[in-house]
Short mmCIF file of N, CA and C in Angstrom, two decimals:
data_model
loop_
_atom_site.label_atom_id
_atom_site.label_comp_id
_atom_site.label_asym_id
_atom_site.label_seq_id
_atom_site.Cartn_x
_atom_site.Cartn_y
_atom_site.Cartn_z
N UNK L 7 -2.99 -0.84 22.45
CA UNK L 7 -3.05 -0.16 21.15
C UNK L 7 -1.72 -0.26 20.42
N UNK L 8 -0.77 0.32 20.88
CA UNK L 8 0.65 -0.38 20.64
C UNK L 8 0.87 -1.43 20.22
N UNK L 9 0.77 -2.55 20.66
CA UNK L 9 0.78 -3.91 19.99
C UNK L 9 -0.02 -4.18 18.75
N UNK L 10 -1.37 -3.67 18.59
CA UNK L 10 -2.00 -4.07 17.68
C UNK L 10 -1.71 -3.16 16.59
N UNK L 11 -1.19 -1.84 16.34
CA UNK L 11 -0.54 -1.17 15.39
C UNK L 11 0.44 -1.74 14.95
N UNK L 12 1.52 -2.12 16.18
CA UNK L 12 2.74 -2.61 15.64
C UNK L 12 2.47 -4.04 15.10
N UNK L 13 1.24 -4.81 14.94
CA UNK L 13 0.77 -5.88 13.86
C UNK L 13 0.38 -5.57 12.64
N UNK L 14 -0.49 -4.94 13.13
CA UNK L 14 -0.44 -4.13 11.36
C UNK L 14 0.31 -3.72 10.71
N UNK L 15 1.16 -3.21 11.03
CA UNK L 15 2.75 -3.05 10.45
C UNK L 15 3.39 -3.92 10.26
N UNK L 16 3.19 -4.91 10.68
CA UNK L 16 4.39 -6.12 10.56
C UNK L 16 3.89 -7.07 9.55
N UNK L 17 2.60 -6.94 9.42
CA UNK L 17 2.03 -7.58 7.95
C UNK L 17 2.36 -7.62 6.87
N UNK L 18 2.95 -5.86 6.88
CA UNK L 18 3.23 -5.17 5.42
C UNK L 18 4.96 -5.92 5.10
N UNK L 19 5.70 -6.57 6.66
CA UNK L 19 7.05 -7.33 5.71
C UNK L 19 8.06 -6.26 5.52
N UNK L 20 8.01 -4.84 6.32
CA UNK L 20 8.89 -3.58 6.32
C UNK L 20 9.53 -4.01 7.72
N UNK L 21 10.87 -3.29 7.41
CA UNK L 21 11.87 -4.04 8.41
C UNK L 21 12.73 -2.27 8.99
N UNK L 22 13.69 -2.12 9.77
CA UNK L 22 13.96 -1.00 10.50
C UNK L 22 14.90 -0.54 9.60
N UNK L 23 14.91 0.72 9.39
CA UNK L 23 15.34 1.26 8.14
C UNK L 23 15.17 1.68 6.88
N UNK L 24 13.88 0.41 6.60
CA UNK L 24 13.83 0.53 4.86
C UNK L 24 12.42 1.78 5.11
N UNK L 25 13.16 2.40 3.49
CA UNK L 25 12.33 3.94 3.39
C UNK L 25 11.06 3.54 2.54
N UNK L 26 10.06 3.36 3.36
CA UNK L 26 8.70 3.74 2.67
C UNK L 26 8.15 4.32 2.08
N UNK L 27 7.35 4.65 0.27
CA UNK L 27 6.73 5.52 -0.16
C UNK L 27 5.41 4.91 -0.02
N UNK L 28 4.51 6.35 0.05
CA UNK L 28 3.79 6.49 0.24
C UNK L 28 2.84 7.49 -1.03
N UNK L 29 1.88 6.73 -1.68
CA UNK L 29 0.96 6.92 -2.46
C UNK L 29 -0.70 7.46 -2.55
N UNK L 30 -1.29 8.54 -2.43
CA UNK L 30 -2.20 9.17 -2.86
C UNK L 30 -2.85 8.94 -1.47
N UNK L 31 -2.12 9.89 -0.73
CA UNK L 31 -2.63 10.33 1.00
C UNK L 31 -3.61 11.30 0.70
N UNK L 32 -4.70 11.08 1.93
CA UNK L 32 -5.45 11.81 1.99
C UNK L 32 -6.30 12.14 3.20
N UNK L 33 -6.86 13.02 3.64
CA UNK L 33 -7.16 12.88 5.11
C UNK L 33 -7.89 12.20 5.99
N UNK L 34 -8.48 11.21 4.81
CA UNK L 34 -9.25 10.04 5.27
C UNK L 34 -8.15 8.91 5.51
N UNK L 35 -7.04 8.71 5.51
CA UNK L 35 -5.96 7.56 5.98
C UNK L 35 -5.91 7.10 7.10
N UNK L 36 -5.70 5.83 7.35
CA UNK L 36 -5.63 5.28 8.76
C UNK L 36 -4.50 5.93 9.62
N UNK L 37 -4.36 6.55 10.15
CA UNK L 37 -3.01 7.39 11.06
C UNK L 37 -2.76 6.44 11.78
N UNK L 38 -2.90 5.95 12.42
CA UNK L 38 -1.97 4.54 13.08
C UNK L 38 -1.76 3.26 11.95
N UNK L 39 -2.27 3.36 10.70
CA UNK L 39 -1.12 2.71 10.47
C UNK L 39 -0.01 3.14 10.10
N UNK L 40 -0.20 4.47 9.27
CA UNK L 40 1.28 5.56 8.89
C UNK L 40 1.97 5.24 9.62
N UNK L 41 1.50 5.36 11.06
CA UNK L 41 2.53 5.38 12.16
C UNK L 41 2.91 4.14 12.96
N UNK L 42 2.63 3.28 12.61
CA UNK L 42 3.01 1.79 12.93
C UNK L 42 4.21 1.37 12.18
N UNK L 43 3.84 1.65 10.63
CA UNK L 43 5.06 1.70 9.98
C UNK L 43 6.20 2.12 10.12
N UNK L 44 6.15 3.68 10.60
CA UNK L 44 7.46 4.69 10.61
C UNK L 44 7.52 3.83 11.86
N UNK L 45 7.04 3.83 12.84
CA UNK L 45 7.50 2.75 14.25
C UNK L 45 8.45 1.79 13.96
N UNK L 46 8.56 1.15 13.34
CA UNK L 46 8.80 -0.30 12.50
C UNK L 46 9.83 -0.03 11.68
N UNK L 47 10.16 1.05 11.04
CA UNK L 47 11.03 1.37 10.28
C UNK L 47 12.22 2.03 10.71
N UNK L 48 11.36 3.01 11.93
CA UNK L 48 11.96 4.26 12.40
C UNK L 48 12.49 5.27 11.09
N UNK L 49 11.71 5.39 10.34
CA UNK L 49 11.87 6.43 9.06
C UNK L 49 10.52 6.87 8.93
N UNK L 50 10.39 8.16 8.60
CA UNK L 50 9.50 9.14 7.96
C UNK L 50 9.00 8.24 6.61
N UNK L 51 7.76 8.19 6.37
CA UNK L 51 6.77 8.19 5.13
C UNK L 51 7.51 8.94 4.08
N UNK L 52 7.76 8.43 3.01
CA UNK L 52 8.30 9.63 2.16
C UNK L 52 6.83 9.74 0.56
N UNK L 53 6.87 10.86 0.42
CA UNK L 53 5.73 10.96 -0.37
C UNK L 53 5.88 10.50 -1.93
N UNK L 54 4.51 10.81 -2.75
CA UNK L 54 5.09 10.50 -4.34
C UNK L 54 6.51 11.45 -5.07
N UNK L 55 6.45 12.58 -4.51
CA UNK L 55 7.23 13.01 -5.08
C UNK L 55 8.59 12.81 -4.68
N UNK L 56 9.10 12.02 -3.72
CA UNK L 56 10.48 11.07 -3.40
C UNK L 56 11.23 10.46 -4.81
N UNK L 57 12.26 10.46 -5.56
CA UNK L 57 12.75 9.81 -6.52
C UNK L 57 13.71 9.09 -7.02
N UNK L 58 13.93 8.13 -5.17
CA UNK L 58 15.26 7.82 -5.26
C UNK L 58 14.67 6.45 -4.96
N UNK L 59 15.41 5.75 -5.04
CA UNK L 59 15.09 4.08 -4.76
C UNK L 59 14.80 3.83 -3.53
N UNK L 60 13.10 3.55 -2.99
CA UNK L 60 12.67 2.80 -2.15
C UNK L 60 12.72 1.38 -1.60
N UNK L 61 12.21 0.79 -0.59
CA UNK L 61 12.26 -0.30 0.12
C UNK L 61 10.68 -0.57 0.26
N UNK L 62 9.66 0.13 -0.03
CA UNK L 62 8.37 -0.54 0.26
C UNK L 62 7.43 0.59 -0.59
N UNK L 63 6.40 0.10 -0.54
CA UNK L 63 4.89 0.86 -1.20
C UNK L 63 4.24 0.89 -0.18
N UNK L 64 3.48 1.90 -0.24
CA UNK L 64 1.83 1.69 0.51
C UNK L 64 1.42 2.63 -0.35
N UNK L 65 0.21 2.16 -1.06
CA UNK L 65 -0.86 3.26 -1.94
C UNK L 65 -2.48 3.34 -1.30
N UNK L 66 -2.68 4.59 -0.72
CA UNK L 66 -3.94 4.65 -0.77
C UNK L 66 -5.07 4.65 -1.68
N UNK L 67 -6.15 3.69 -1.77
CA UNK L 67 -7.01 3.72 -3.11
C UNK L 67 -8.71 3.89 -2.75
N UNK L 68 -9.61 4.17 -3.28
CA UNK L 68 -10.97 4.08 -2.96
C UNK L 68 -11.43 4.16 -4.12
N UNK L 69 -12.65 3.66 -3.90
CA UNK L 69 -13.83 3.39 -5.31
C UNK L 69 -14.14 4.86 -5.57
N UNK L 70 -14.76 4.77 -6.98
CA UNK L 70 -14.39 6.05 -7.64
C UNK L 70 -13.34 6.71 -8.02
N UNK L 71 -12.04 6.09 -7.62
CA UNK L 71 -10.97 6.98 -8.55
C UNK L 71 -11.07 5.85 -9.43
N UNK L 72 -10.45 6.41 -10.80
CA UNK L 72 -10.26 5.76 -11.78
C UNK L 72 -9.54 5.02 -12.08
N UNK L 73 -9.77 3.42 -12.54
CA UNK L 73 -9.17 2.05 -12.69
C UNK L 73 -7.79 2.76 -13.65
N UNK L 74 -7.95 3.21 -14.81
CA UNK L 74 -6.79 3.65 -15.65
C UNK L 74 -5.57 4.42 -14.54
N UNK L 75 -5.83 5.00 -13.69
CA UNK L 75 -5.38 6.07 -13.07
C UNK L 75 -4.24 5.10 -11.73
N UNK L 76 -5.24 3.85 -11.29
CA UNK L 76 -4.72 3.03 -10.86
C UNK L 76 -3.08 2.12 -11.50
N UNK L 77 -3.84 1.74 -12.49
CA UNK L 77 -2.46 1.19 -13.03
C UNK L 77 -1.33 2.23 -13.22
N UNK L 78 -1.88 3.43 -13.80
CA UNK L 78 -0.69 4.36 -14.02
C UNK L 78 -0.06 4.62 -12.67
N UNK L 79 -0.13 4.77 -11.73
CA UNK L 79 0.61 5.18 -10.14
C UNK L 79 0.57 4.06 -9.95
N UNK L 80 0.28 2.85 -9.94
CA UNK L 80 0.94 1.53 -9.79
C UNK L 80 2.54 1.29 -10.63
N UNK L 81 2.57 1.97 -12.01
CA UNK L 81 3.56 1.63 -12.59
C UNK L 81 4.38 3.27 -12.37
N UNK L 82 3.92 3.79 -11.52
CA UNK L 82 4.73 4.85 -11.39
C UNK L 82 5.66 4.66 -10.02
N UNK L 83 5.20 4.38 -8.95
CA UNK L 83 5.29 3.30 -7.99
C UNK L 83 6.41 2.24 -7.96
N UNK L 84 6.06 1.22 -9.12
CA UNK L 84 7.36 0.53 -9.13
C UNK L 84 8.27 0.87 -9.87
N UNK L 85 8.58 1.94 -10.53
CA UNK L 85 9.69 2.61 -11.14
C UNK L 85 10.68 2.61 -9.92
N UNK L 86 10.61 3.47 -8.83
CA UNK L 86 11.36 3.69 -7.65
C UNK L 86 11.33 2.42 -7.12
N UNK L 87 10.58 1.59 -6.90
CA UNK L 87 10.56 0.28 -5.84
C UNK L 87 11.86 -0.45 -5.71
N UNK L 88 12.80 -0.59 -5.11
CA UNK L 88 13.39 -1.82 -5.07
C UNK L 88 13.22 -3.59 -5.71
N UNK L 89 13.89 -3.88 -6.46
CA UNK L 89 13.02 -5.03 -6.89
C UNK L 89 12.82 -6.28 -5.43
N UNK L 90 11.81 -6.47 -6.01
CA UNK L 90 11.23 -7.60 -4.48
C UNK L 90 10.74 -7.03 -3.70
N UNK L 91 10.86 -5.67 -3.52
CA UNK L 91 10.27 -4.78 -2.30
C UNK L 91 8.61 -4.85 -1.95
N UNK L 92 8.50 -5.01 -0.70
CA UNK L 92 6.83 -5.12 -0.52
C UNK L 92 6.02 -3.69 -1.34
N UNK L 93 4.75 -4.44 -1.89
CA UNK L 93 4.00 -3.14 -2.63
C UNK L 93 2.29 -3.59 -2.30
N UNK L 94 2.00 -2.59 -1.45
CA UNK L 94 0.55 -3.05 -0.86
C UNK L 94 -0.61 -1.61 -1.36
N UNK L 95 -1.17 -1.58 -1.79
CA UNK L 95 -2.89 -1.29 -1.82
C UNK L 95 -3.84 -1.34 -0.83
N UNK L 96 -3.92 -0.30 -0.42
CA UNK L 96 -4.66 0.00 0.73
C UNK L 96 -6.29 0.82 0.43
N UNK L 97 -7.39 -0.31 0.66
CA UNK L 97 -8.78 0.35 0.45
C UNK L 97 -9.79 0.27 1.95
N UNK L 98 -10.69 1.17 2.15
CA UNK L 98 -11.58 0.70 2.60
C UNK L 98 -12.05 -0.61 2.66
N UNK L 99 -12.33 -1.08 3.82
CA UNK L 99 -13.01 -2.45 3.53
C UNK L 99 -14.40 -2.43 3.43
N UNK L 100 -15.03 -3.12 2.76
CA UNK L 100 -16.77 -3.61 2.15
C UNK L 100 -17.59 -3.19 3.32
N UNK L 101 -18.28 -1.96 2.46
CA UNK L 101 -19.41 -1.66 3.10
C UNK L 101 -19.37 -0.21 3.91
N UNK L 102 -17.59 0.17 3.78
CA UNK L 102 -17.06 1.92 4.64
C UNK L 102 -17.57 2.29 3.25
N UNK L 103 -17.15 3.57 3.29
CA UNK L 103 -17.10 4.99 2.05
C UNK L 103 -15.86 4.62 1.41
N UNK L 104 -16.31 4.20 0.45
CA UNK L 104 -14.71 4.53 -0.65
C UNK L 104 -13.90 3.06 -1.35
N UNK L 105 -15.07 2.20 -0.42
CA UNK L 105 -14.38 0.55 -1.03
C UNK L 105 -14.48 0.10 -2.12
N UNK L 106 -13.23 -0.16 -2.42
CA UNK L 106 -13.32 -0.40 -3.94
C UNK L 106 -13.40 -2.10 -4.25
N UNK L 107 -13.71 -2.33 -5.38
CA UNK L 107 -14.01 -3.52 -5.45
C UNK L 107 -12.71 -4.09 -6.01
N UNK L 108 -12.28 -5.42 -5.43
CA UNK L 108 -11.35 -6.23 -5.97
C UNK L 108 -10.86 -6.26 -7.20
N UNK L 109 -11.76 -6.27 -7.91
CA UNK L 109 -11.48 -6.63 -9.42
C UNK L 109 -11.37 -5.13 -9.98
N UNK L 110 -11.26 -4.35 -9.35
CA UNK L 110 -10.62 -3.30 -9.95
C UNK L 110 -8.95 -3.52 -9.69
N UNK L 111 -9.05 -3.66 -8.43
CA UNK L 111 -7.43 -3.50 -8.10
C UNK L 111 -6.78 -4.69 -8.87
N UNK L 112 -7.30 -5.46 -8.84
CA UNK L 112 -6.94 -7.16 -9.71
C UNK L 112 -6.71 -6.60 -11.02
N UNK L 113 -7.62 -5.75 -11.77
CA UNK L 113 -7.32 -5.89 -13.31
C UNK L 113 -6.51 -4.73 -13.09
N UNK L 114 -6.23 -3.19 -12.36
CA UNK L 114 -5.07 -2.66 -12.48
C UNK L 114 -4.09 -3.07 -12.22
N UNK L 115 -3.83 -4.26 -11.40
CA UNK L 115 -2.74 -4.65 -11.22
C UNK L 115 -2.17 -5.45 -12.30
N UNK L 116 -3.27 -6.35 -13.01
CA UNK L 116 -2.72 -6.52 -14.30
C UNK L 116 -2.66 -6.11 -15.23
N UNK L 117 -2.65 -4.87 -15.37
CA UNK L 117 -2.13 -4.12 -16.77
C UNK L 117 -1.00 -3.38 -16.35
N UNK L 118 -1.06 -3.46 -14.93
CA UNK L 118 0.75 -2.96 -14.71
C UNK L 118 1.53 -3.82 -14.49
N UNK L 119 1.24 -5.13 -15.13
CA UNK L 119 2.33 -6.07 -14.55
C UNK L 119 2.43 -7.31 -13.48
N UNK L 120 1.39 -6.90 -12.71
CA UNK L 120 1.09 -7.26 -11.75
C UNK L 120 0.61 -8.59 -11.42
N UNK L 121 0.24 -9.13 -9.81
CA UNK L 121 -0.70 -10.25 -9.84
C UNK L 121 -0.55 -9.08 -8.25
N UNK L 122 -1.96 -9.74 -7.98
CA UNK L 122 -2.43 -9.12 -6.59
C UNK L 122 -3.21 -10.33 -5.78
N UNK L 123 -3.09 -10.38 -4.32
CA UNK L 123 -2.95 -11.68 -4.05
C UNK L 123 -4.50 -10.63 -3.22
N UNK L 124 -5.08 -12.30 -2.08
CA UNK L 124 -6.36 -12.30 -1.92
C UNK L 124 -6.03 -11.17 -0.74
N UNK L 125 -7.26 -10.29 -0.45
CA UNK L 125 -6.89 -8.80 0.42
C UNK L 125 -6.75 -9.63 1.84
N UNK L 126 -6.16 -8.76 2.57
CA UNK L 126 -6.11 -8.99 4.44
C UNK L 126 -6.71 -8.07 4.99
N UNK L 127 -7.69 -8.28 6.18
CA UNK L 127 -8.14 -7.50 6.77
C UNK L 127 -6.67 -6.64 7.77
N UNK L 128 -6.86 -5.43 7.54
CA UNK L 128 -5.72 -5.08 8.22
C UNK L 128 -5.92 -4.30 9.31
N UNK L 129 -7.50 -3.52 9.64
CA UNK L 129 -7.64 -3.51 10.83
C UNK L 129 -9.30 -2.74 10.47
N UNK L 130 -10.06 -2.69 11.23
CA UNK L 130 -11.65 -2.47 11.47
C UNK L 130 -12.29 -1.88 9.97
N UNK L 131 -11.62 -0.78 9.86
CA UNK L 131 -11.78 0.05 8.27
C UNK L 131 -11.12 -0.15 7.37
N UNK L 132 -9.96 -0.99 7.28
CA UNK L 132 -9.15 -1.00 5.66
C UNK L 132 -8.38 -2.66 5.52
N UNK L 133 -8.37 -2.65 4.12
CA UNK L 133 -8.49 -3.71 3.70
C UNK L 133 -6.56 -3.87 2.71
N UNK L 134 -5.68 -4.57 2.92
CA UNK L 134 -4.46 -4.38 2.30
C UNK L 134 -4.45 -5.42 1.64
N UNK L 135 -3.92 -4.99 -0.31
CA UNK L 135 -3.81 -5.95 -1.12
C UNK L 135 -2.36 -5.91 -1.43
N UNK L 136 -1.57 -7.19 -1.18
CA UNK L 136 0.04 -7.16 -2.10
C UNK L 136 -0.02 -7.18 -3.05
N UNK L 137 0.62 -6.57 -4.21
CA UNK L 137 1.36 -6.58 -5.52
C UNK L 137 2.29 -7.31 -5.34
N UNK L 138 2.54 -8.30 -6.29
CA UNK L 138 4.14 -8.58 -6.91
C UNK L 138 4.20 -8.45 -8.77
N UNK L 139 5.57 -8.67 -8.93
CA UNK L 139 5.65 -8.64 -10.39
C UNK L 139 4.84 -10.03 -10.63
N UNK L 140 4.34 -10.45 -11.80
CA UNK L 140 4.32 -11.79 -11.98
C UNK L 140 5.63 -12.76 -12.30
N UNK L 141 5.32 -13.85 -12.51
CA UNK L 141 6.36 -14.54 -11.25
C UNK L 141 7.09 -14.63 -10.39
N UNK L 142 6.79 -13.93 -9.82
CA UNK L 142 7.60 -13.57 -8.27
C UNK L 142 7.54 -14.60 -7.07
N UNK L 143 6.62 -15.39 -7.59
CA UNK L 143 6.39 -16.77 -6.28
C UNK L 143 4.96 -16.33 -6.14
N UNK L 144 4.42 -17.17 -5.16
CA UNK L 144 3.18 -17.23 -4.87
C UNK L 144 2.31 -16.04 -3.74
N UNK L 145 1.45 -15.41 -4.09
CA UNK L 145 1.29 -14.70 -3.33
C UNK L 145 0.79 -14.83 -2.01
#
């Protein structure tokens, strides 16, 4: 179990040290990956209300919240981000409770700026999409 958390974590491109925020938790979240991360980091999750310059994103998202609502905490998000810093989207994957469809996260990501690259399965129930700015290189 260990090993395969600490893969999932290592996907996200977070390295030991850098401080993670963390976006629209809720008690439906994968808890091993929270904690694969802080593993990986050896730092605490820090929440939205953190307002100092981060090293990574993780946003929790599901179908039914609102696409507008998306971009706005996407661009609220990279206010704090580090530039270059990993910024991932985290949904249910196709077919759980709460999966949202691509082309939502695709077009919020482009009205914040964004390009969002093709999702990774990141483990049985959830599905992780990267953000970058556009042109940032290839996703």
């Amino acid at each position: 179990m260990v090993e395969t958390t600490r893969q999932e974590a290592d996907v996200f491109g977070f390295h030991s040290g850098d401080i993670v925020q963390e976006w629209l938790w809720d008690d439906d979240v994968d808890e091993s990956v929270r904690e694969s991360i802080e593993s990986v980091t050896g730092e605490d999750l820090v929440d939205e209300d953190y307002d100092s310059p981060v090293d990574g994103v993780i946003l929790w998202w599901r179908d039914g919240d609102d696409e507008d609502g998306l971009s706005d905490t996407i661009m609220d998000a990279v206010d704090v981000l580090n530039e270059g810093g990993p910024f991932w989207v985290l949904t249910p994957k196709p077919g759980r409770e709460g999966a949202a469809a691509a082309t939502t996260i695709d077009n919020a990501a482009k009205t914040s700026g964004m390009n969002a690259a093709t999702p990774q399965t990141l483990n049985s129930d959830w599905n992780a999409v990267r953000l970058r700015a556009f042109g940032k290189g290839r996703q």
